[in-house]
PDB file of C-alpha atoms and ligand atoms in Angstrom:
ATOM      1  CA  MET A   1      13.673   7.050 -17.777  1.00  0.00           C
ATOM      2  CA  THR A   2      10.792   7.666 -15.258  1.00  0.00           C
ATOM      3  CA  ALA A   3      11.062   5.684 -11.587  1.00  0.00           C
ATOM      4  CA  VAL A   4       8.319   4.129  -9.701  1.00  0.00           C
ATOM      5  CA  LEU A   5       8.451   3.265  -6.286  1.00  0.00           C
ATOM      6  CA  LEU A   6       5.663   0.489  -5.675  1.00  0.00           C
ATOM      7  CA  ILE A   7       5.111   0.411  -2.168  1.00  0.00           C
ATOM      8  CA  HIS A   8       3.264  -2.793  -0.926  1.00  0.00           C
ATOM      9  CA  GLY A   9       0.588  -2.715   2.039  1.00  0.00           C
ATOM     10  CA  PHE A  10       0.040  -4.890   5.118  1.00  0.00           C
ATOM     11  CA  PRO A  11       0.585  -7.682   5.358  1.00  0.00           C
ATOM     12  CA  PHE A  12       1.528  -8.569   1.737  1.00  0.00           C
ATOM     13  CA  ASP A  13       4.624  -8.107  -0.152  1.00  0.00           C
ATOM     14  CA  HIS A  14       6.122  -6.701  -2.980  1.00  0.00           C
ATOM     15  CA  LEU A  15       4.787  -9.360  -4.973  1.00  0.00           C
ATOM     16  CA  LEU A  16       1.261  -7.691  -4.766  1.00  0.00           C
ATOM     17  CA  TRP A  17       2.580  -5.632  -7.908  1.00  0.00           C
ATOM     18  CA  ARG A  18       3.645  -8.243  -9.776  1.00  0.00           C
ATOM     19  CA  HIS A  19       1.140  -8.142 -12.921  1.00  0.00           C
ATOM     20  CA  GLN A  20       2.385  -4.170 -12.636  1.00  0.00           C
ATOM     21  CA  LEU A  21       5.672  -5.362 -12.676  1.00  0.00           C
ATOM     22  CA  ALA A  22       5.684  -7.312 -16.349  1.00  0.00           C
ATOM     23  CA  ALA A  23       2.785  -4.444 -17.471  1.00  0.00           C
ATOM     24  CA  LEU A  24       5.085  -1.062 -16.272  1.00  0.00           C
ATOM     25  CA  SER A  25       7.875  -2.589 -17.884  1.00  0.00           C
ATOM     26  CA  ARG A  26       8.387   1.038 -19.876  1.00  0.00           C
ATOM     27  CA  TRP A  27       8.919   2.820 -16.517  1.00  0.00           C
ATOM     28  CA  ARG A  28      12.206   2.144 -14.141  1.00  0.00           C
ATOM     29  CA  CYS A  29       9.908   0.224 -11.671  1.00  0.00           C
ATOM     30  CA  ILE A  30      11.438  -0.287  -7.975  1.00  0.00           C
ATOM     31  CA  ALA A  31       8.790  -2.848  -5.603  1.00  0.00           C
ATOM     32  CA  PRO A  32      11.131  -3.606  -2.178  1.00  0.00           C
ATOM     33  CA  ASP A  33      10.247  -5.923   0.397  1.00  0.00           C
ATOM     34  CA  LEU A  34       9.681  -3.346   3.801  1.00  0.00           C
ATOM     35  CA  PRO A  35      11.333  -4.421   5.987  1.00  0.00           C
ATOM     36  CA  GLY A  36      10.220  -7.288   8.172  1.00  0.00           C
ATOM     37  CA  ALA A  37       7.663  -8.297   5.248  1.00  0.00           C
ATOM     38  CA  GLY A  38       8.691 -10.899   2.164  1.00  0.00           C
ATOM     39  CA  THR A  39      12.258 -11.614   2.135  1.00  0.00           C
ATOM     40  CA  SER A  40      13.643  -8.060   3.623  1.00  0.00           C
ATOM     41  CA  PRO A  41      14.784  -8.443   7.179  1.00  0.00           C
ATOM     42  CA  GLY A  42      12.985  -6.377  10.068  1.00  0.00           C
ATOM     43  CA  PHE A  43      14.053  -3.726  11.927  1.00  0.00           C
ATOM     44  CA  ASP A  44      15.745  -4.900  15.226  1.00  0.00           C
ATOM     45  CA  SER A  45      13.232  -4.154  17.820  1.00  0.00           C
ATOM     46  CA  PRO A  46       9.330  -3.546  17.551  1.00  0.00           C
ATOM     47  CA  ASP A  47       9.228   0.137  18.361  1.00  0.00           C
ATOM     48  CA  ALA A  48      11.676   0.559  15.490  1.00  0.00           C
ATOM     49  CA  TYR A  49       8.368   0.129  13.272  1.00  0.00           C
ATOM     50  CA  SER A  50       6.815   3.116  11.783  1.00  0.00           C
ATOM     51  CA  MET A  51       5.233   4.987   9.013  1.00  0.00           C
ATOM     52  CA  SER A  52       8.339   7.234   9.598  1.00  0.00           C
ATOM     53  CA  SER A  53      11.283   4.548   9.493  1.00  0.00           C
ATOM     54  CA  TYR A  54       9.671   2.694   6.513  1.00  0.00           C
ATOM     55  CA  ALA A  55       9.785   6.494   4.495  1.00  0.00           C
ATOM     56  CA  THR A  56      13.384   6.089   5.371  1.00  0.00           C
ATOM     57  CA  PHE A  57      14.174   2.534   4.637  1.00  0.00           C
ATOM     58  CA  LEU A  58      13.261   3.371   1.040  1.00  0.00           C
ATOM     59  CA  VAL A  59      14.810   7.049   0.577  1.00  0.00           C
ATOM     60  CA  GLY A  60      17.685   4.412   1.735  1.00  0.00           C
ATOM     61  CA  ILE A  61      16.738   2.464  -1.328  1.00  0.00           C
ATOM     62  CA  LEU A  62      16.004   5.381  -3.680  1.00  0.00           C
ATOM     63  CA  ASP A  63      19.731   6.531  -2.751  1.00  0.00           C
ATOM     64  CA  GLN A  64      21.662   3.028  -3.308  1.00  0.00           C
ATOM     65  CA  LEU A  65      19.965   2.929  -6.687  1.00  0.00           C
ATOM     66  CA  LYS A  66      20.729   6.767  -7.119  1.00  0.00           C
ATOM     67  CA  VAL A  67      17.627   7.950  -8.125  1.00  0.00           C
ATOM     68  CA  ARG A  68      16.938  11.374  -7.140  1.00  0.00           C
ATOM     69  CA  GLN A  69      13.005  11.448  -8.037  1.00  0.00           C
ATOM     70  CA  ALA A  70      10.243   9.307  -8.055  1.00  0.00           C
ATOM     71  CA  VAL A  71       6.556   8.489  -8.624  1.00  0.00           C
ATOM     72  CA  ILE A  72       5.882   7.109  -5.370  1.00  0.00           C
ATOM     73  CA  CYS A  73       2.647   4.306  -5.659  1.00  0.00           C
ATOM     74  CA  GLY A  74       1.879   2.678  -2.296  1.00  0.00           C
ATOM     75  CA  LEU A  75      -0.955   0.561  -1.365  1.00  0.00           C
ATOM     76  CA  SER A  76      -2.740   0.983   1.546  1.00  0.00           C
ATOM     77  CA  MET A  77       0.021   1.168   4.504  1.00  0.00           C
ATOM     78  CA  GLY A  78       1.641   1.601   0.709  1.00  0.00           C
ATOM     79  CA  GLY A  79       0.021   4.979   0.734  1.00  0.00           C
ATOM     80  CA  TYR A  80       0.369   5.907   4.631  1.00  0.00           C
ATOM     81  CA  ILE A  81       3.854   5.615   3.886  1.00  0.00           C
ATOM     82  CA  ALA A  82       3.918   7.700   0.468  1.00  0.00           C
ATOM     83  CA  PHE A  83       2.051  10.449   2.917  1.00  0.00           C
ATOM     84  CA  GLU A  84       5.261   9.809   4.953  1.00  0.00           C
ATOM     85  CA  LEU A  85       7.147  10.390   2.297  1.00  0.00           C
ATOM     86  CA  LEU A  86       5.569  13.459   0.811  1.00  0.00           C
ATOM     87  CA  ARG A  87       5.684  15.670   3.775  1.00  0.00           C
ATOM     88  CA  ARG A  88       9.492  14.247   4.728  1.00  0.00           C
ATOM     89  CA  PHE A  89      11.064  13.821   1.208  1.00  0.00           C
ATOM     90  CA  PRO A  90       9.020  15.753  -0.936  1.00  0.00           C
ATOM     91  CA  GLU A  91      12.246  16.587  -3.348  1.00  0.00           C
ATOM     92  CA  ARG A  92      12.223  13.195  -3.805  1.00  0.00           C
ATOM     93  CA  VAL A  93       8.888  12.759  -5.298  1.00  0.00           C
ATOM     94  CA  ARG A  94       7.523  13.395  -8.867  1.00  0.00           C
ATOM     95  CA  ALA A  95       4.134  12.327  -8.586  1.00  0.00           C
ATOM     96  CA  ALA A  96       2.030  10.006  -5.932  1.00  0.00           C
ATOM     97  CA  ILE A  97      -0.368   6.982  -6.780  1.00  0.00           C
ATOM     98  CA  LEU A  98      -2.500   6.495  -3.692  1.00  0.00           C
ATOM     99  CA  CYS A  99      -4.325   2.869  -4.062  1.00  0.00           C
ATOM    100  CA  ASN A 100      -6.445   1.775  -1.704  1.00  0.00           C
ATOM    101  CA  THR A 101      -5.667   3.516   1.063  1.00  0.00           C
ATOM    102  CA  LYS A 102      -6.917   6.660   3.207  1.00  0.00           C
ATOM    103  CA  ALA A 103      -5.280   9.814   5.166  1.00  0.00           C
ATOM    104  CA  ALA A 104      -6.976   9.535   8.847  1.00  0.00           C
ATOM    105  CA  ALA A 105      -5.587   7.690  12.055  1.00  0.00           C
ATOM    106  CA  ASP A 106      -6.464   5.094  12.946  1.00  0.00           C
ATOM    107  CA  SER A 107      -9.762   5.431  15.689  1.00  0.00           C
ATOM    108  CA  PRO A 108      -9.362   4.220  19.305  1.00  0.00           C
ATOM    109  CA  GLU A 109     -11.509   0.964  17.860  1.00  0.00           C
ATOM    110  CA  ALA A 110      -9.311   0.407  15.221  1.00  0.00           C
ATOM    111  CA  LYS A 111      -6.003   0.428  17.487  1.00  0.00           C
ATOM    112  CA  ARG A 112      -7.731  -2.193  19.629  1.00  0.00           C
ATOM    113  CA  GLY A 113      -8.052  -4.075  16.252  1.00  0.00           C
ATOM    114  CA  ARG A 114      -4.503  -3.852  16.048  1.00  0.00           C
ATOM    115  CA  ASP A 115      -3.585  -5.297  19.388  1.00  0.00           C
ATOM    116  CA  ALA A 116      -5.940  -7.785  19.087  1.00  0.00           C
ATOM    117  CA  LEU A 117      -4.418  -9.027  15.578  1.00  0.00           C
ATOM    118  CA  ALA A 118      -1.052  -8.922  16.746  1.00  0.00           C
ATOM    119  CA  ALA A 119      -1.448 -10.830  19.650  1.00  0.00           C
ATOM    120  CA  LYS A 120      -3.351 -13.202  17.146  1.00  0.00           C
ATOM    121  CA  ALA A 121      -0.071 -13.302  15.107  1.00  0.00           C
ATOM    122  CA  GLN A 122       1.984 -13.946  18.154  1.00  0.00           C
ATOM    123  CA  ASP A 123      -0.265 -17.098  19.773  1.00  0.00           C
ATOM    124  CA  GLU A 124      -1.628 -18.610  16.384  1.00  0.00           C
ATOM    125  CA  GLY A 125       0.871 -17.826  13.440  1.00  0.00           C
ATOM    126  CA  ALA A 126       0.546 -15.883  10.070  1.00  0.00           C
ATOM    127  CA  ARG A 127      -2.067 -18.536   8.677  1.00  0.00           C
ATOM    128  CA  ALA A 128      -4.556 -17.180  11.378  1.00  0.00           C
ATOM    129  CA  VAL A 129      -3.570 -13.751  10.199  1.00  0.00           C
ATOM    130  CA  ALA A 130      -4.821 -14.912   6.903  1.00  0.00           C
ATOM    131  CA  ALA A 131      -8.212 -16.403   7.569  1.00  0.00           C
ATOM    132  CA  GLU A 132      -9.046 -13.210   9.542  1.00  0.00           C
ATOM    133  CA  LEU A 133      -8.142 -10.458   6.673  1.00  0.00           C
ATOM    134  CA  VAL A 134      -8.525 -12.042   3.619  1.00  0.00           C
ATOM    135  CA  PRO A 135     -12.541 -12.671   3.665  1.00  0.00           C
ATOM    136  CA  LYS A 136     -11.982  -8.245   4.371  1.00  0.00           C
ATOM    137  CA  VAL A 137      -9.474  -7.395   1.553  1.00  0.00           C
ATOM    138  CA  ILE A 138     -10.708  -9.089  -1.410  1.00  0.00           C
ATOM    139  CA  ALA A 139     -14.414  -8.109  -2.656  1.00  0.00           C
ATOM    140  CA  ARG A 140     -17.179 -10.553  -3.076  1.00  0.00           C
ATOM    141  CA  ALA A 141     -17.057 -10.573  -7.168  1.00  0.00           C
ATOM    142  CA  THR A 142     -13.297 -11.838  -6.408  1.00  0.00           C
ATOM    143  CA  ARG A 143     -14.133 -14.371  -4.273  1.00  0.00           C
ATOM    144  CA  GLU A 144     -17.036 -15.957  -6.288  1.00  0.00           C
ATOM    145  CA  ARG A 145     -15.337 -16.025  -9.797  1.00  0.00           C
ATOM    146  CA  GLN A 146     -11.619 -15.777  -8.877  1.00  0.00           C
ATOM    147  CA  PRO A 147     -10.377 -18.532  -6.471  1.00  0.00           C
ATOM    148  CA  ASP A 148      -7.070 -18.075  -7.747  1.00  0.00           C
ATOM    149  CA  VAL A 149      -6.100 -15.278  -6.451  1.00  0.00           C
ATOM    150  CA  VAL A 150      -8.137 -15.621  -3.261  1.00  0.00           C
ATOM    151  CA  LYS A 151      -5.339 -18.707  -2.976  1.00  0.00           C
ATOM    152  CA  GLU A 152      -2.515 -16.489  -3.684  1.00  0.00           C
ATOM    153  CA  VAL A 153      -3.549 -13.874  -1.315  1.00  0.00           C
ATOM    154  CA  THR A 154      -4.096 -16.234   1.417  1.00  0.00           C
ATOM    155  CA  GLU A 155      -0.634 -17.405   0.687  1.00  0.00           C
ATOM    156  CA  MET A 156       0.794 -14.324   0.738  1.00  0.00           C
ATOM    157  CA  ILE A 157      -0.070 -13.360   4.076  1.00  0.00           C
ATOM    158  CA  ALA A 158       0.656 -16.459   5.036  1.00  0.00           C
ATOM    159  CA  ARG A 159       4.657 -16.804   4.917  1.00  0.00           C
ATOM    160  CA  GLN A 160       4.605 -13.229   6.197  1.00  0.00           C
ATOM    161  CA  PRO A 161       7.267 -13.441   9.355  1.00  0.00           C
ATOM    162  CA  VAL A 162       5.353 -12.995  12.232  1.00  0.00           C
ATOM    163  CA  PRO A 163       8.106 -10.050  14.064  1.00  0.00           C
ATOM    164  CA  GLY A 164       6.970  -7.734  10.732  1.00  0.00           C
ATOM    165  CA  ILE A 165       3.614  -8.462  11.418  1.00  0.00           C
ATOM    166  CA  VAL A 166       3.746  -7.506  14.877  1.00  0.00           C
ATOM    167  CA  GLY A 167       5.617  -4.478  14.046  1.00  0.00           C
ATOM    168  CA  ALA A 168       3.383  -3.704  11.140  1.00  0.00           C
ATOM    169  CA  LEU A 169       0.374  -3.322  13.911  1.00  0.00           C
ATOM    170  CA  ARG A 170       2.231  -1.017  15.676  1.00  0.00           C
ATOM    171  CA  ALA A 171       3.453   1.136  13.167  1.00  0.00           C
ATOM    172  CA  LEU A 172      -0.459   1.120  11.845  1.00  0.00           C
ATOM    173  CA  ARG A 173      -1.903   1.714  15.181  1.00  0.00           C
ATOM    174  CA  GLU A 174       0.356   4.854  15.831  1.00  0.00           C
ATOM    175  CA  ARG A 175       0.554   6.656  12.087  1.00  0.00           C
ATOM    176  CA  PRO A 176      -0.101  10.379  12.132  1.00  0.00           C
ATOM    177  CA  ASP A 177      -2.924  11.488  10.676  1.00  0.00           C
ATOM    178  CA  SER A 178      -2.603  12.911   6.863  1.00  0.00           C
ATOM    179  CA  THR A 179      -5.194  14.707   6.568  1.00  0.00           C
ATOM    180  CA  PRO A 180      -3.927  17.865   6.923  1.00  0.00           C
ATOM    181  CA  LEU A 181      -0.838  17.461   4.164  1.00  0.00           C
ATOM    182  CA  LEU A 182      -3.684  16.746   1.495  1.00  0.00           C
ATOM    183  CA  ALA A 183      -4.570  20.130   0.344  1.00  0.00           C
ATOM    184  CA  ALA A 184      -0.931  21.079   0.529  1.00  0.00           C
ATOM    185  CA  ILE A 185       0.409  18.841  -2.000  1.00  0.00           C
ATOM    186  CA  ARG A 186       1.875  19.789  -5.204  1.00  0.00           C
ATOM    187  CA  VAL A 187       2.737  17.053  -7.073  1.00  0.00           C
ATOM    188  CA  PRO A 188       0.730  15.030 -10.114  1.00  0.00           C
ATOM    189  CA  VAL A 189      -1.390  12.248  -7.843  1.00  0.00           C
ATOM    190  CA  LEU A 190      -3.485   9.691  -9.557  1.00  0.00           C
ATOM    191  CA  VAL A 191      -5.956   7.978  -7.320  1.00  0.00           C
ATOM    192  CA  VAL A 192      -6.766   3.995  -7.055  1.00  0.00           C
ATOM    193  CA  ALA A 193     -10.113   2.495  -5.660  1.00  0.00           C
ATOM    194  CA  GLY A 194     -12.016  -0.603  -5.482  1.00  0.00           C
ATOM    195  CA  ASP A 195     -15.206  -0.126  -5.633  1.00  0.00           C
ATOM    196  CA  ASP A 196     -16.081  -3.079  -3.251  1.00  0.00           C
ATOM    197  CA  ASP A 197     -13.455  -2.119  -1.144  1.00  0.00           C
ATOM    198  CA  GLN A 198     -14.323  -2.465   2.785  1.00  0.00           C
ATOM    199  CA  ILE A 199     -10.987  -0.993   4.592  1.00  0.00           C
ATOM    200  CA  ALA A 200     -10.665   2.244   1.958  1.00  0.00           C
ATOM    201  CA  PRO A 201     -14.283   2.219   0.689  1.00  0.00           C
ATOM    202  CA  ALA A 202     -14.760   3.974  -2.445  1.00  0.00           C
ATOM    203  CA  ALA A 203     -16.480   6.864  -1.335  1.00  0.00           C
ATOM    204  CA  GLY A 204     -13.908   8.293   1.156  1.00  0.00           C
ATOM    205  CA  MET A 205     -10.853   7.837  -1.803  1.00  0.00           C
ATOM    206  CA  GLN A 206     -13.339   9.971  -3.483  1.00  0.00           C
ATOM    207  CA  GLU A 207     -13.431  12.585  -1.025  1.00  0.00           C
ATOM    208  CA  LEU A 208      -9.293  12.129  -0.813  1.00  0.00           C
ATOM    209  CA  ALA A 209      -9.042  12.713  -4.733  1.00  0.00           C
ATOM    210  CA  ARG A 210     -11.345  16.055  -3.839  1.00  0.00           C
ATOM    211  CA  THR A 211      -9.166  17.644  -1.058  1.00  0.00           C
ATOM    212  CA  ILE A 212      -5.749  16.870  -3.233  1.00  0.00           C
ATOM    213  CA  PRO A 213      -5.513  19.586  -5.700  1.00  0.00           C
ATOM    214  CA  GLY A 214      -5.749  18.395  -9.078  1.00  0.00           C
ATOM    215  CA  ALA A 215      -5.727  14.795  -8.674  1.00  0.00           C
ATOM    216  CA  ARG A 216      -7.294  12.356 -10.782  1.00  0.00           C
ATOM    217  CA  PHE A 217      -9.762   9.718  -9.540  1.00  0.00           C
ATOM    218  CA  ALA A 218     -10.005   5.765 -10.966  1.00  0.00           C
ATOM    219  CA  LEU A 219     -12.769   3.333  -9.692  1.00  0.00           C
ATOM    220  CA  VAL A 220     -11.628  -0.199 -10.521  1.00  0.00           C
ATOM    221  CA  PRO A 221     -14.994  -2.500 -10.667  1.00  0.00           C
ATOM    222  CA  ASP A 222     -14.918  -5.269  -8.905  1.00  0.00           C
ATOM    223  CA  ALA A 223     -12.315  -5.214  -6.835  1.00  0.00           C
ATOM    224  CA  GLY A 224     -11.553  -4.802  -3.108  1.00  0.00           C
ATOM    225  CA  HIS A 225      -8.969  -3.853  -1.119  1.00  0.00           C
ATOM    226  CA  VAL A 226      -5.868  -5.349  -3.429  1.00  0.00           C
ATOM    227  CA  ALA A 227      -7.233  -3.949  -6.581  1.00  0.00           C
ATOM    228  CA  PRO A 228      -3.872  -5.144  -8.235  1.00  0.00           C
ATOM    229  CA  LEU A 229      -4.096  -8.242  -8.140  1.00  0.00           C
ATOM    230  CA  GLU A 230      -7.472  -8.472  -8.116  1.00  0.00           C
ATOM    231  CA  GLN A 231      -8.396  -6.486 -11.402  1.00  0.00           C
ATOM    232  CA  PRO A 232      -4.806  -6.560 -12.927  1.00  0.00           C
ATOM    233  CA  ILE A 233      -5.540  -4.955 -16.152  1.00  0.00           C
ATOM    234  CA  THR A 234      -7.717  -2.080 -15.260  1.00  0.00           C
ATOM    235  CA  VAL A 235      -5.479  -1.458 -12.454  1.00  0.00           C
ATOM    236  CA  SER A 236      -2.462  -1.216 -14.709  1.00  0.00           C
ATOM    237  CA  SER A 237      -3.819   0.582 -17.544  1.00  0.00           C
ATOM    238  CA  ALA A 238      -4.756   3.228 -15.147  1.00  0.00           C
ATOM    239  CA  LEU A 239      -1.660   3.698 -13.656  1.00  0.00           C
ATOM    240  CA  SER A 240       0.038   3.545 -17.271  1.00  0.00           C
ATOM    241  CA  ASP A 241      -2.091   6.233 -18.706  1.00  0.00           C
ATOM    242  CA  PHE A 242      -0.907   8.690 -15.717  1.00  0.00           C
ATOM    243  CA  LEU A 243       2.389   8.005 -15.973  1.00  0.00           C
ATOM    244  CA  ALA A 244       1.950   8.004 -20.132  1.00  0.00           C
ATOM    245  CA  LYS A 245       1.514  12.304 -19.281  1.00  0.00           C
ATOM    246  CA  LEU A 246       3.902  13.074 -16.382  1.00  0.00           C
TER     247      LEU A 246
HETATM  248  C1  LIG B 301      -2.958  -2.567   4.510  1.00  0.00           C
HETATM  249  O1  LIG B 301      -3.494  -2.947   2.991  1.00  0.00           O
HETATM  250  O2  LIG B 301      -1.810  -2.131   4.286  1.00  0.00           O
HETATM  251  C2  LIG B 301      -4.164  -2.702   5.471  1.00  0.00           C
HETATM  252  O3  LIG B 301      -5.294  -3.320   4.993  1.00  0.00           O
HETATM  253  C3  LIG B 301      -3.615  -1.392   5.988  1.00  0.00           C
HETATM  254  C4  LIG B 301      -4.973  -0.660   7.539  1.00  0.00           C
HETATM  255  O4  LIG B 301      -4.952  -1.951   8.156  1.00  0.00           O
HETATM  256  O5  LIG B 301      -5.321   0.082   7.597  1.00  0.00           O
END
């Protein structure tokens, strides 16, 4: 049975994929909490957080489960980790699904934003991080029509451990530019974008799909940056169509 490794983004946990875990039961879905997120213990020190150490952690899970190859499906930071897996462990990747993500590294301004958010997390806690991020990660349509999703995303962020948030922000600010990798990807790829994603805009994701040889592109209407929770049926069917054709 094909294994699908679902990699959540920042600052979320594996429940970001809760609808897909139910909808994709034909496949062997593996959805861990990354170190420092959800119920996973964090790395020992803030300096240990990087896309590379998250990728090594995930390969350790595949090893433990004796999974030789998986379809990797990453959202946003999960996508940055997927790029790392494609760079360092291509033999472990059967195919890739890149949701709400981008290939470029942080600009100097974005890095300053990471530092400011880390300071806020340390001074005011995870709920303050939720207050700052929720308006950015949720589509206008979700805000207007789906208050439960707004609440779910707020609570998910608010329960994340502060050391894991601070460590992830370090990993995000230091992540490499993955643009040079794109044209060299040789596995089937699906790119999934939300039409109202402020963090990974759909136009950029369409360009990402054009740059990866043979990649397919799916645009999810009325979705922001957390499309799998905002429009679960559309996202799950895009994923299952892609998986069924592998
Ligand atoms: C995420 O969802 O993982 C983050 O939005 C990534 C980022 O801020 O670059």
